């Protein structure tokens, strides 16, 4: 794709990067075949190729974004399926992130949109606030029909039936390895996950310790910045990311770290991109170091190897591949191989590359499209008749779990159970011999 940015425009590092990305696009359209929003809406402007044209026009002309451009870019899930499909290697993630930052700085949204986005940015990354909001949502759910905005109704629907109390394991501390220490790792405990499902971090810590890892929860660790980063709120996202970088580097410079373990794949994709996010910043070198240490829990377990994985029932597991894991991090076979090694029969649904519609805050800001994608994903998962559904991202777990009666658990919970940990809470009372 030809571009006509001026030298003055290209002096901005973000614009220079977007120019590189735009020039790699050859208009082939392969991305349209795997784009969830194009499949649902059938509009070229709701495909990666269409959005690339809109972004190019907006950035090249230093144009104040119009409502049409904003609408089509807002509808993008950032699922990154297009990056897996693209034969030319177009790095769509960096391009759309730049577009969202540009829109946030140059477009004045309607007041209801501004209030909703402000509320999400000020609540979701903070576990304490989020937990209070979830309790309020449960109380307000009987009155959901009175709310005129479907996005507010979606927020009420998000609250789980049971809100777990905070886990003591999420506090800054060090967990000793069981047996000889093989690795020293930091665990990114996350933000929304700490309010929605505390079992995931608990299972991850048990799993790592059992396999010889000393697990440290660094002081000062919090939200990775992904939620606000994908809303274009750069100052907020970078402040959160910077706090994490400093917290991790304090451990690196102290007793050292072999990895930063992440069990929420949406966070993992962002942390692994810290080097790009902080390019030209005084924190660039440390950011790149942290990004280089970041590993999904399944990557770490594949390196360690499962030991004595004989304790779980041989269930039929429907594996849901989170977009941030399979497209953002290109981790595809590893989780399935680990589940098979743990004694489970692993099943994969049709169109496993298509997003479930969760996508961070997408299911709250675009509830209609999200609901359609959820229905399609649940249908394909239920068609393979699993006894349990496994995923590596809390957002996917909440999204799919709200549409099916099949238990949904984190991959780490199943691996923990298989190697000697407790049966996942979602499977308590389930007949383990029940046919799929």
Short mmCIF file of C-alpha atoms in Angstrom, two decimals:
data_model
loop_
_atom_site.label_atom_id
_atom_site.label_comp_id
_atom_site.label_asym_id
_atom_site.label_seq_id
_atom_site.Cartn_x
_atom_site.Cartn_y
_atom_site.Cartn_z
CA UNK A 1 0.00 0.00 0.00
CA UNK A 2 1.40 3.41 -0.96
CA UNK A 3 1.45 6.10 1.71
CA UNK A 4 2.08 9.85 1.59
CA UNK A 5 3.04 10.80 5.13
CA UNK A 6 5.16 13.94 5.40
CA UNK A 7 8.60 14.01 6.97
CA UNK A 8 7.11 16.00 9.84
CA UNK A 9 4.48 13.31 10.43
CA UNK A 10 7.07 10.54 10.29
CA UNK A 11 9.07 12.24 13.02
CA UNK A 12 6.45 10.81 15.39
CA UNK A 13 7.54 7.23 16.24
CA UNK A 14 3.96 5.92 16.33
CA UNK A 15 3.19 7.36 12.90
CA UNK A 16 6.46 6.00 11.53
CA UNK A 17 5.54 2.55 12.82
CA UNK A 18 2.03 2.80 11.35
CA UNK A 19 3.55 3.84 8.03
CA UNK A 20 5.71 0.69 8.02
CA UNK A 21 2.67 -1.45 8.73
CA UNK A 22 0.47 0.20 6.10
CA UNK A 23 3.16 -0.29 3.45
CA UNK A 24 3.17 -4.07 4.06
CA UNK A 25 -0.54 -4.40 3.23
CA UNK A 26 -1.19 -5.61 -0.34
CA UNK A 27 -5.02 -5.41 -0.24
CA UNK A 28 -5.30 -9.18 -0.75
CA UNK A 29 -8.39 -9.57 1.45
CA UNK A 30 -7.42 -12.88 3.05
CA UNK A 31 -8.11 -11.22 6.40
CA UNK A 32 -11.80 -10.84 5.62
CA UNK A 33 -12.27 -14.62 5.67
CA UNK A 34 -11.29 -14.89 9.34
CA UNK A 35 -12.55 -11.57 10.72
CA UNK A 36 -15.39 -12.15 13.21
CA UNK A 37 -17.06 -8.78 12.73
CA UNK A 38 -17.02 -9.12 8.96
CA UNK A 39 -18.62 -12.56 9.32
CA UNK A 40 -21.37 -11.11 11.50
CA UNK A 41 -21.95 -7.74 9.79
CA UNK A 42 -20.80 -8.34 6.19
CA UNK A 43 -19.51 -4.78 5.86
CA UNK A 44 -16.10 -4.25 4.22
CA UNK A 45 -15.42 -1.42 6.67
CA UNK A 46 -15.87 -3.91 9.51
CA UNK A 47 -13.03 -6.02 8.15
CA UNK A 48 -9.31 -5.48 8.77
CA UNK A 49 -8.78 -4.34 5.18
CA UNK A 50 -11.59 -1.79 5.46
CA UNK A 51 -10.36 -0.51 8.80
CA UNK A 52 -6.83 -0.19 7.42
CA UNK A 53 -8.17 2.15 4.71
CA UNK A 54 -9.99 4.21 7.32
CA UNK A 55 -6.93 4.40 9.59
CA UNK A 56 -4.66 5.35 6.68
CA UNK A 57 -6.95 8.19 5.62
CA UNK A 58 -7.33 9.45 9.19
CA UNK A 59 -3.62 9.40 10.05
CA UNK A 60 -2.26 10.53 6.69
CA UNK A 61 -4.52 13.56 6.58
CA UNK A 62 -4.18 14.31 10.32
CA UNK A 63 -7.96 14.28 10.20
CA UNK A 64 -10.27 14.76 13.12
CA UNK A 65 -11.97 11.35 13.36
CA UNK A 66 -15.60 11.29 12.30
CA UNK A 67 -18.32 9.18 13.90
CA UNK A 68 -18.29 6.63 11.04
CA UNK A 69 -14.56 5.96 11.34
CA UNK A 70 -14.79 5.68 15.12
CA UNK A 71 -17.72 3.29 14.91
CA UNK A 72 -15.92 0.85 12.62
CA UNK A 73 -12.70 0.93 14.63
CA UNK A 74 -14.64 0.54 17.89
CA UNK A 75 -16.25 -2.57 16.44
CA UNK A 76 -12.86 -4.24 16.03
CA UNK A 77 -12.33 -6.95 18.67
CA UNK A 78 -8.53 -6.81 18.43
CA UNK A 79 -8.75 -10.61 18.23
CA UNK A 80 -5.76 -10.53 15.82
CA UNK A 81 -7.06 -13.42 13.74
CA UNK A 82 -6.16 -11.27 10.74
CA UNK A 83 -2.50 -11.30 11.78
CA UNK A 84 -2.47 -15.10 11.75
CA UNK A 85 -4.12 -15.13 8.32
CA UNK A 86 -2.17 -12.33 6.64
CA UNK A 87 0.45 -13.65 4.16
CA UNK A 88 2.24 -10.29 4.14
CA UNK A 89 2.84 -10.01 7.89
CA UNK A 90 0.78 -6.87 8.48
CA UNK A 91 1.13 -6.06 12.21
CA UNK A 92 -2.46 -4.97 12.61
CA UNK A 93 -2.25 -4.87 16.43
CA UNK A 94 0.17 -1.95 16.53
CA UNK A 95 -1.81 -0.14 13.83
CA UNK A 96 -5.21 -0.37 15.50
CA UNK A 97 -3.71 0.48 18.90
CA UNK A 98 -2.26 3.66 17.38
CA UNK A 99 -5.61 4.46 15.78
CA UNK A 100 -7.38 4.11 19.10
CA UNK A 101 -4.88 6.37 20.84
CA UNK A 102 -5.32 8.93 18.04
CA UNK A 103 -9.11 8.75 18.35
CA UNK A 104 -8.96 9.14 22.13
CA UNK A 105 -6.86 12.28 21.72
CA UNK A 106 -8.78 13.86 18.83
CA UNK A 107 -12.42 12.76 18.98
CA UNK A 108 -15.03 13.93 21.48
CA UNK A 109 -17.41 11.07 22.09
CA UNK A 110 -21.05 11.56 23.12
CA UNK A 111 -21.43 12.02 26.86
CA UNK A 112 -22.87 8.51 27.58
CA UNK A 113 -19.88 6.95 25.79
CA UNK A 114 -17.39 9.10 27.68
CA UNK A 115 -18.99 8.22 31.01
CA UNK A 116 -19.11 4.49 30.25
CA UNK A 117 -15.48 4.35 29.14
CA UNK A 118 -14.36 6.41 32.13
CA UNK A 119 -16.24 4.08 34.47
CA UNK A 120 -14.72 0.95 32.93
CA UNK A 121 -11.22 2.43 33.09
CA UNK A 122 -11.64 3.40 36.73
CA UNK A 123 -13.20 0.13 37.92
CA UNK A 124 -12.06 -2.96 35.98
CA UNK A 125 -8.28 -2.65 36.55
CA UNK A 126 -8.76 -2.37 40.33
CA UNK A 127 -9.87 -5.63 42.02
CA UNK A 128 -11.33 -3.95 45.11
CA UNK A 129 -13.42 -1.49 43.12
CA UNK A 130 -14.42 -4.20 40.65
CA UNK A 131 -15.57 -6.50 43.44
CA UNK A 132 -17.78 -3.73 44.86
CA UNK A 133 -19.15 -3.02 41.38
CA UNK A 134 -20.00 -6.70 40.90
CA UNK A 135 -21.93 -6.72 44.16
CA UNK A 136 -23.79 -3.61 43.07
CA UNK A 137 -24.56 -5.24 39.72
CA UNK A 138 -26.07 -8.25 41.48
CA UNK A 139 -28.35 -5.96 43.47
CA UNK A 140 -29.33 -4.03 40.36
CA UNK A 141 -29.99 -7.03 38.14
CA UNK A 142 -33.76 -7.23 38.93
CA UNK A 143 -34.11 -3.72 37.49
CA UNK A 144 -32.11 -4.34 34.29
CA UNK A 145 -35.17 -3.92 32.04
CA UNK A 146 -35.49 -0.33 33.21
CA UNK A 147 -32.07 0.56 31.81
CA UNK A 148 -32.31 2.11 28.34
CA UNK A 149 -28.68 1.43 27.34
CA UNK A 150 -27.94 -2.21 26.38
CA UNK A 151 -24.35 -1.68 27.48
CA UNK A 152 -25.48 -1.03 31.03
CA UNK A 153 -27.64 -4.16 30.91
CA UNK A 154 -24.59 -6.10 29.74
CA UNK A 155 -22.66 -4.82 32.75
CA UNK A 156 -25.36 -6.13 35.10
CA UNK A 157 -25.36 -9.47 33.32
CA UNK A 158 -21.60 -9.77 33.76
CA UNK A 159 -21.77 -10.24 37.52
CA UNK A 160 -21.28 -13.91 38.47
CA UNK A 161 -23.71 -15.66 40.80
CA UNK A 162 -21.00 -16.04 43.44
CA UNK A 163 -18.33 -13.41 43.99
CA UNK A 164 -15.31 -14.98 45.68
CA UNK A 165 -13.60 -13.30 48.63
CA UNK A 166 -10.06 -12.03 48.01
CA UNK A 167 -7.41 -14.73 48.00
CA UNK A 168 -4.54 -14.34 50.44
CA UNK A 169 -2.32 -15.88 47.77
CA UNK A 170 -2.60 -12.73 45.65
CA UNK A 171 -0.74 -10.63 48.22
CA UNK A 172 2.99 -9.90 47.81
CA UNK A 173 4.90 -12.92 49.14
CA UNK A 174 7.14 -15.82 48.18
CA UNK A 175 5.99 -19.45 47.89
CA UNK A 176 8.77 -22.00 48.29
CA UNK A 177 9.25 -24.69 45.67
CA UNK A 178 8.32 -28.22 46.65
CA UNK A 179 11.46 -30.33 46.44
CA UNK A 180 14.53 -29.06 44.62
CA UNK A 181 14.09 -25.59 43.13
CA UNK A 182 14.19 -25.64 39.33
CA UNK A 183 13.04 -22.09 38.58
CA UNK A 184 12.25 -18.84 40.34
CA UNK A 185 9.26 -17.17 38.72
CA UNK A 186 7.03 -14.17 39.31
CA UNK A 187 3.29 -14.60 38.87
CA UNK A 188 1.27 -11.77 37.36
CA UNK A 189 -1.85 -12.02 39.53
CA UNK A 190 -3.91 -9.75 37.29
CA UNK A 191 -6.78 -7.43 38.13
CA UNK A 192 -10.27 -8.45 36.96
CA UNK A 193 -9.40 -12.11 37.45
CA UNK A 194 -8.68 -11.50 41.14
CA UNK A 195 -12.29 -10.37 41.56
CA UNK A 196 -14.00 -12.85 39.26
CA UNK A 197 -12.21 -16.14 39.93
CA UNK A 198 -9.54 -16.57 42.60
CA UNK A 199 -9.23 -20.31 41.92
CA UNK A 200 -7.07 -19.68 38.85
CA UNK A 201 -4.14 -18.06 40.63
CA UNK A 202 -4.42 -20.53 43.52
CA UNK A 203 -4.24 -23.47 41.10
CA UNK A 204 -1.36 -21.88 39.18
CA UNK A 205 0.70 -21.41 42.34
CA UNK A 206 0.11 -25.03 43.43
CA UNK A 207 0.98 -26.32 39.97
CA UNK A 208 4.21 -24.34 39.74
CA UNK A 209 5.37 -25.19 43.27
CA UNK A 210 4.67 -28.88 42.70
CA UNK A 211 6.97 -28.77 39.68
CA UNK A 212 9.88 -27.15 41.47
CA UNK A 213 9.19 -23.43 41.05
CA UNK A 214 9.67 -20.81 43.70
CA UNK A 215 6.80 -18.43 43.06
CA UNK A 216 7.04 -14.78 44.00
CA UNK A 217 4.20 -12.25 43.96
CA UNK A 218 6.18 -9.00 43.62
CA UNK A 219 5.24 -5.96 45.66
CA UNK A 220 3.63 -3.27 43.53
CA UNK A 221 2.28 -5.64 40.87
CA UNK A 222 -1.14 -4.74 39.46
CA UNK A 223 -3.06 -4.45 36.21
CA UNK A 224 -0.85 -4.99 33.15
CA UNK A 225 -2.48 -2.01 31.40
CA UNK A 226 -4.22 -4.00 28.67
CA UNK A 227 -7.77 -2.87 29.46
CA UNK A 228 -6.99 0.84 29.19
CA UNK A 229 -4.38 0.35 26.44
CA UNK A 230 -7.00 -1.04 24.07
CA UNK A 231 -9.29 1.88 24.89
CA UNK A 232 -6.61 4.30 23.69
CA UNK A 233 -6.03 5.68 27.19
CA UNK A 234 -2.26 5.63 26.86
CA UNK A 235 -1.28 7.65 29.93
CA UNK A 236 -3.25 5.33 32.21
CA UNK A 237 -2.13 2.10 30.55
CA UNK A 238 1.53 3.12 30.53
CA UNK A 239 1.41 4.14 34.18
CA UNK A 240 0.09 0.69 35.10
CA UNK A 241 2.61 -1.06 32.87
CA UNK A 242 5.46 1.03 34.26
CA UNK A 243 4.53 0.05 37.82
CA UNK A 244 4.65 -3.61 36.81
CA UNK A 245 7.97 -3.20 35.05
CA UNK A 246 9.52 -1.64 38.15
CA UNK A 247 8.03 -4.36 40.40
CA UNK A 248 9.38 -7.16 38.24
CA UNK A 249 12.78 -5.56 37.76
CA UNK A 250 13.16 -5.22 41.53
CA UNK A 251 12.97 -9.03 41.68
CA UNK A 252 15.25 -9.46 38.67
CA UNK A 253 17.88 -7.30 40.32
CA UNK A 254 17.29 -9.01 43.67
CA UNK A 255 17.16 -12.80 43.76
CA UNK A 256 16.59 -13.05 40.01
CA UNK A 257 13.77 -14.45 37.88
CA UNK A 258 13.61 -17.15 35.25
CA UNK A 259 10.19 -16.09 33.98
CA UNK A 260 7.16 -13.89 34.55
CA UNK A 261 4.27 -16.35 34.48
CA UNK A 262 0.94 -15.14 33.11
CA UNK A 263 -2.29 -17.14 33.25
CA UNK A 264 -4.54 -14.60 31.54
CA UNK A 265 -3.59 -14.63 27.89
CA UNK A 266 -4.96 -11.15 27.21
CA UNK A 267 -2.44 -9.83 29.73
CA UNK A 268 0.30 -11.98 28.23
CA UNK A 269 -0.09 -10.47 24.78
CA UNK A 270 0.24 -6.97 26.22
CA UNK A 271 3.16 -7.72 28.55
CA UNK A 272 5.07 -9.38 25.71
CA UNK A 273 4.62 -6.10 23.80
CA UNK A 274 6.01 -3.86 26.56
CA UNK A 275 9.20 -3.30 24.55
CA UNK A 276 7.20 -1.70 21.74
CA UNK A 277 4.95 0.23 24.12
CA UNK A 278 7.95 1.87 25.79
CA UNK A 279 10.10 2.42 22.69
CA UNK A 280 12.06 5.65 23.17
CA UNK A 281 11.10 5.84 26.85
CA UNK A 282 13.67 5.75 29.68
CA UNK A 283 12.05 2.45 30.70
CA UNK A 284 12.57 0.89 27.26
CA UNK A 285 15.40 -1.46 28.25
CA UNK A 286 13.63 -2.69 31.39
CA UNK A 287 10.35 -3.01 29.48
CA UNK A 288 12.04 -5.18 26.86
CA UNK A 289 13.62 -7.28 29.62
CA UNK A 290 10.24 -7.90 31.26
CA UNK A 291 8.66 -8.66 27.88
CA UNK A 292 11.40 -11.20 27.24
CA UNK A 293 10.71 -12.92 30.56
CA UNK A 294 6.93 -13.11 30.04
CA UNK A 295 5.60 -16.64 29.54
CA UNK A 296 2.12 -18.09 29.43
CA UNK A 297 1.59 -20.74 32.12
CA UNK A 298 1.37 -23.42 29.41
CA UNK A 299 4.75 -22.40 27.99
CA UNK A 300 6.33 -22.78 31.42
CA UNK A 301 4.66 -26.13 32.07
CA UNK A 302 5.72 -27.46 28.67
CA UNK A 303 9.29 -26.56 29.57
CA UNK A 304 9.03 -28.20 33.01
CA UNK A 305 7.07 -31.25 31.90
CA UNK A 306 4.11 -32.65 33.84
CA UNK A 307 4.96 -35.00 36.68
CA UNK A 308 2.69 -37.79 37.94
CA UNK A 309 -0.24 -36.56 35.85
CA UNK A 310 -2.47 -39.47 36.90
CA UNK A 311 -4.92 -37.95 39.37
CA UNK A 312 -7.74 -36.52 37.24
CA UNK A 313 -10.67 -38.34 35.70
CA UNK A 314 -10.22 -38.87 31.92
CA UNK A 315 -12.81 -36.31 30.90
CA UNK A 316 -13.71 -35.13 27.42
CA UNK A 317 -12.30 -31.58 27.36
CA UNK A 318 -13.47 -29.07 24.79
CA UNK A 319 -10.50 -26.75 24.32
CA UNK A 320 -11.31 -23.12 23.57
CA UNK A 321 -8.34 -21.31 22.05
CA UNK A 322 -8.34 -17.73 23.35
CA UNK A 323 -7.54 -15.27 20.56
CA UNK A 324 -4.86 -13.56 22.61
CA UNK A 325 -3.14 -16.92 23.03
CA UNK A 326 -3.45 -18.41 19.54
CA UNK A 327 -3.20 -15.18 17.51
CA UNK A 328 -1.57 -12.68 19.86
CA UNK A 329 1.12 -15.05 21.15
CA UNK A 330 0.97 -17.80 18.51
CA UNK A 331 0.60 -20.48 21.20
CA UNK A 332 -1.63 -23.10 19.61
CA UNK A 333 -0.61 -26.72 20.18
CA UNK A 334 1.01 -26.45 23.64
CA UNK A 335 -2.14 -26.23 25.81
CA UNK A 336 -3.77 -29.13 23.95
CA UNK A 337 -0.65 -31.26 24.26
CA UNK A 338 -0.46 -30.61 28.00
CA UNK A 339 -4.11 -31.52 28.50
CA UNK A 340 -3.59 -34.75 26.55
CA UNK A 341 -0.49 -35.53 28.61
CA UNK A 342 -2.66 -35.05 31.71
CA UNK A 343 -4.96 -37.86 30.58
CA UNK A 344 -7.82 -35.86 29.09
CA UNK A 345 -9.44 -36.44 25.71
CA UNK A 346 -8.98 -33.10 23.98
CA UNK A 347 -11.61 -31.93 21.51
CA UNK A 348 -11.51 -28.78 19.40
CA UNK A 349 -14.61 -27.09 17.99
CA UNK A 350 -15.25 -25.99 14.44
CA UNK A 351 -13.93 -22.50 13.60
CA UNK A 352 -11.70 -22.50 16.67
CA UNK A 353 -9.84 -19.49 15.25
CA UNK A 354 -12.94 -17.27 15.58
CA UNK A 355 -13.36 -15.05 18.66
CA UNK A 356 -15.95 -15.79 21.35
CA UNK A 357 -16.82 -12.09 21.58
CA UNK A 358 -15.37 -11.31 25.00
CA UNK A 359 -12.27 -9.33 23.96
CA UNK A 360 -11.56 -7.38 27.13
CA UNK A 361 -14.28 -4.75 27.48
CA UNK A 362 -15.81 -5.51 24.06
CA UNK A 363 -18.71 -7.54 25.47
CA UNK A 364 -19.66 -4.50 27.56
CA UNK A 365 -19.24 -1.84 24.85
CA UNK A 366 -20.52 -3.84 21.84
CA UNK A 367 -23.04 -6.23 23.46
CA UNK A 368 -25.05 -7.09 20.34
CA UNK A 369 -22.08 -8.24 18.24
CA UNK A 370 -20.55 -9.91 21.28
CA UNK A 371 -23.75 -11.85 21.97
CA UNK A 372 -23.88 -13.15 18.39
CA UNK A 373 -20.27 -14.33 18.56
CA UNK A 374 -20.91 -15.96 21.93
CA UNK A 375 -23.89 -17.87 20.57
CA UNK A 376 -21.85 -19.14 17.63
CA UNK A 377 -18.93 -20.17 19.85
CA UNK A 378 -21.14 -21.95 22.38
CA UNK A 379 -22.92 -23.83 19.59
CA UNK A 380 -19.66 -25.14 18.15
CA UNK A 381 -18.36 -26.12 21.58
CA UNK A 382 -21.53 -27.93 22.60
CA UNK A 383 -21.55 -29.75 19.24
CA UNK A 384 -18.43 -31.70 20.29
CA UNK A 385 -20.22 -32.84 23.50
CA UNK A 386 -17.50 -32.00 26.04
CA UNK A 387 -17.84 -32.75 29.75
CA UNK A 388 -15.82 -29.65 30.54
CA UNK A 389 -14.57 -26.66 28.56
CA UNK A 390 -11.01 -25.44 29.09
CA UNK A 391 -9.67 -21.96 28.29
CA UNK A 392 -6.64 -19.88 29.17
CA UNK A 393 -8.26 -16.47 29.59
CA UNK A 394 -10.73 -15.27 32.24
CA UNK A 395 -12.67 -13.12 29.77
CA UNK A 396 -13.35 -16.10 27.51
CA UNK A 397 -14.31 -18.21 30.52
CA UNK A 398 -16.89 -15.66 31.69
CA UNK A 399 -18.24 -15.13 28.16
CA UNK A 400 -18.65 -18.81 27.29
CA UNK A 401 -19.77 -19.78 30.78
CA UNK A 402 -22.67 -17.33 30.58
CA UNK A 403 -24.02 -19.16 27.52
CA UNK A 404 -23.69 -22.85 28.38
CA UNK A 405 -24.37 -25.30 31.18
CA UNK A 406 -21.09 -27.12 30.51
CA UNK A 407 -18.55 -26.27 33.24
CA UNK A 408 -15.81 -23.90 32.09
CA UNK A 409 -12.44 -24.03 33.86
CA UNK A 410 -8.95 -22.69 33.32
CA UNK A 411 -6.37 -24.97 31.73
CA UNK A 412 -4.14 -24.49 34.79
CA UNK A 413 -6.92 -25.83 37.05
CA UNK A 414 -7.12 -29.04 35.05
CA UNK A 415 -3.34 -29.48 35.03
CA UNK A 416 -3.23 -28.82 38.77
CA UNK A 417 -5.93 -31.44 39.36
CA UNK A 418 -4.18 -33.97 37.13
CA UNK A 419 -0.90 -33.61 39.01
CA UNK A 420 -2.30 -33.91 42.52
CA UNK A 421 -4.29 -30.76 43.22
CA UNK A 422 -7.99 -30.55 44.15
CA UNK A 423 -10.78 -31.09 41.67
CA UNK A 424 -11.73 -27.69 40.16
CA UNK A 425 -14.60 -26.03 42.00
CA UNK A 426 -16.71 -25.91 38.82
CA UNK A 427 -16.55 -29.73 38.67
CA UNK A 428 -17.50 -30.37 42.29
CA UNK A 429 -20.44 -32.78 42.46
CA UNK A 430 -20.04 -33.78 38.83
CA UNK A 431 -20.24 -37.50 37.99
CA UNK A 432 -16.77 -38.15 36.63
CA UNK A 433 -17.98 -41.26 34.82
CA UNK A 434 -20.75 -39.39 33.08
CA UNK A 435 -20.50 -39.96 29.30
CA UNK A 436 -19.88 -36.97 27.09
#
